[in-house]
Amino acid sequence: MKVVHTFEEVRDLAGGRIGLVPTMGFFHEGHLSLIKAAAESTDTVVVSVFVNPLQFNESGDLDAYPRDLDRDAALAETAGAQLLIAPADSYMYPRQHYTRIRVAGASDGMEGAYRSGHFDGVATVVAKLFAGVRPDVAFFGRKDAQQLAVVRALACDLSFPVEIRGLPIVRESDGLALSSRNIRLDGEIRGSALALSTALFAASDAFEAGERSVAVLTHEAATRLGTHSGVETEYVEAATARDVAGVETIEAEVFLAVAARIGNVRLIDNVHLNPGTGLADRGVRLSEPSILYGGP
Ligand code: AMP
């Protein structure tokens, strides 16, 4: 596997069907599941590692974001990537940067309401990656369900010739959704973080038992979150997976999402509720401790 820093190098080296896995690095098994899926269905897997300043609305969060390119390169190679592009900030944003892409609608509620400008930053960097790498398929996690809807809308609206694939959430063995930010959860607050998935799973159980009212399901999850000390809930909301539209009754696929602060770490999680099958998609669980804690 080769580490490069420019789109020109990617286009020189990539051949056949190109799969792109956009990330901010510090890999865990969630990232690796995307890279493995890309390796199974494309000829050249390009992983991007770029901590995109445009999508951070808190400078403390940007500064504290974990980074380790050597570790990421080793893990990406093991998972089946051929190329890793790690562009510099000055390469991605070489001058005062005027162009912003805004996906109206899908960007507005939930994360968009709490993180001003976040999805404009995401949409702008993803458009740059699509334009620079020119992938045939791009892989995203359902962990960021609203982001996935924003990216689908972006690709469709701007006619990028790329297929967008969404993959299941990978969780630690106790249910906590993997996030690079989890390494900042020490001691007691690690236990509090488990409240997010516990609340979502309780609502999932109610959904699978036949409950279709969004008010009842969000109340169930919010009540459970509220009983945990150390958890500061930002929102518990449901929206359609395709358009991020609010609904009262679940008649199409919906994701039920939570965002909460645990100490100074902000976490998000969701479950997908499918009324066609009557099942909740809670993602997949690791049987071992995550590589986040042990290194490669
Ligand atoms: P990030 O590096 O956090 O920006 O994430 C890069 C990609 O990995 C995004 O498409 C995320 O949705 C995806 N991802 C992050 N965490 C997980 C997870 N626990 N399970 C599956 N995909 C994930």
Short mmCIF file of N, CA and C and ligand atoms in Angstrom, two decimals, residues 22-25 28 30-31 34 65 139-141 143-144 147 168-170 177-178, ligand 1:
data_model
loop_
_atom_site.label_atom_id
_atom_site.label_comp_id
_atom_site.label_asym_id
_atom_site.label_seq_id
_atom_site.Cartn_x
_atom_site.Cartn_y
_atom_site.Cartn_z
N PRO A 22 -13.83 7.60 2.68
CA PRO A 22 -13.41 8.87 3.31
C PRO A 22 -13.42 8.74 4.84
N THR A 23 -12.35 9.17 5.50
CA THR A 23 -12.28 9.09 6.97
C THR A 23 -11.51 10.29 7.53
N MET A 24 -11.59 10.39 8.85
CA MET A 24 -10.73 11.35 9.56
C MET A 24 -9.63 10.62 10.32
N GLY A 25 -9.47 9.32 10.04
CA GLY A 25 -8.34 8.58 10.61
C GLY A 25 -8.57 8.09 12.02
N HIS A 28 -10.63 2.38 13.73
CA HIS A 28 -11.16 1.30 14.55
C HIS A 28 -11.86 0.33 13.60
N GLY A 30 -14.85 -0.08 12.80
CA GLY A 30 -15.88 0.52 11.93
C GLY A 30 -15.26 0.96 10.61
N HIS A 31 -14.13 1.67 10.70
CA HIS A 31 -13.42 2.09 9.48
C HIS A 31 -12.98 0.86 8.68
N LEU A 34 -15.48 -0.76 6.46
CA LEU A 34 -15.71 -0.05 5.20
C LEU A 34 -14.61 -0.40 4.19
N TYR A 65 -8.76 15.91 18.47
CA TYR A 65 -9.08 14.75 17.63
C TYR A 65 -7.83 13.88 17.49
N PHE A 139 -17.87 4.50 0.23
CA PHE A 139 -18.38 3.72 1.36
C PHE A 139 -18.46 4.59 2.61
N PHE A 140 -19.63 4.56 3.25
CA PHE A 140 -19.87 5.36 4.46
C PHE A 140 -20.55 4.49 5.51
N GLY A 141 -20.37 4.86 6.79
CA GLY A 141 -20.98 4.10 7.87
C GLY A 141 -22.35 4.66 8.23
N LYS A 143 -23.33 4.70 11.11
CA LYS A 143 -23.11 5.38 12.40
C LYS A 143 -23.44 6.87 12.25
N ASP A 144 -23.07 7.43 11.09
CA ASP A 144 -23.38 8.83 10.79
C ASP A 144 -24.53 8.84 9.79
N GLN A 147 -25.30 12.07 7.97
CA GLN A 147 -24.23 12.34 7.01
C GLN A 147 -24.42 11.51 5.75
N PRO A 168 -23.29 -1.18 8.08
CA PRO A 168 -23.79 -1.21 9.47
C PRO A 168 -22.83 -0.61 10.49
N ILE A 169 -23.41 -0.18 11.60
CA ILE A 169 -22.62 0.34 12.72
C ILE A 169 -21.86 -0.82 13.38
N VAL A 170 -20.58 -0.63 13.63
CA VAL A 170 -19.81 -1.62 14.39
C VAL A 170 -19.72 -1.13 15.83
N ALA A 177 -21.16 2.17 20.44
CA ALA A 177 -20.76 2.33 19.04
C ALA A 177 -19.31 2.78 18.98
N LEU A 178 -18.53 2.15 18.10
CA LEU A 178 -17.13 2.54 17.97
C LEU A 178 -17.03 3.97 17.44
P1 AMP B 1 -14.83 9.30 10.72
O1 AMP B 1 -13.38 8.95 10.61
O2 AMP B 1 -15.35 9.25 12.11
O3 AMP B 1 -15.19 10.55 9.96
O4 AMP B 1 -15.61 8.13 9.98
C1 AMP B 1 -15.28 7.74 8.69
C2 AMP B 1 -16.33 6.79 8.20
O5 AMP B 1 -16.40 5.68 9.08
C3 AMP B 1 -17.74 7.42 8.16
O6 AMP B 1 -18.43 6.98 7.00
C4 AMP B 1 -18.36 6.88 9.42
O7 AMP B 1 -19.77 6.80 9.35
C5 AMP B 1 -17.75 5.52 9.50
N1 AMP B 1 -17.80 5.01 10.87
C6 AMP B 1 -17.40 5.66 11.99
N2 AMP B 1 -17.67 4.92 13.08
C7 AMP B 1 -18.27 3.79 12.64
C8 AMP B 1 -18.80 2.64 13.28
N3 AMP B 1 -18.76 2.48 14.60
N4 AMP B 1 -19.35 1.67 12.51
C9 AMP B 1 -19.39 1.83 11.14
N5 AMP B 1 -18.91 2.88 10.48
C10 AMP B 1 -18.36 3.86 11.22
#
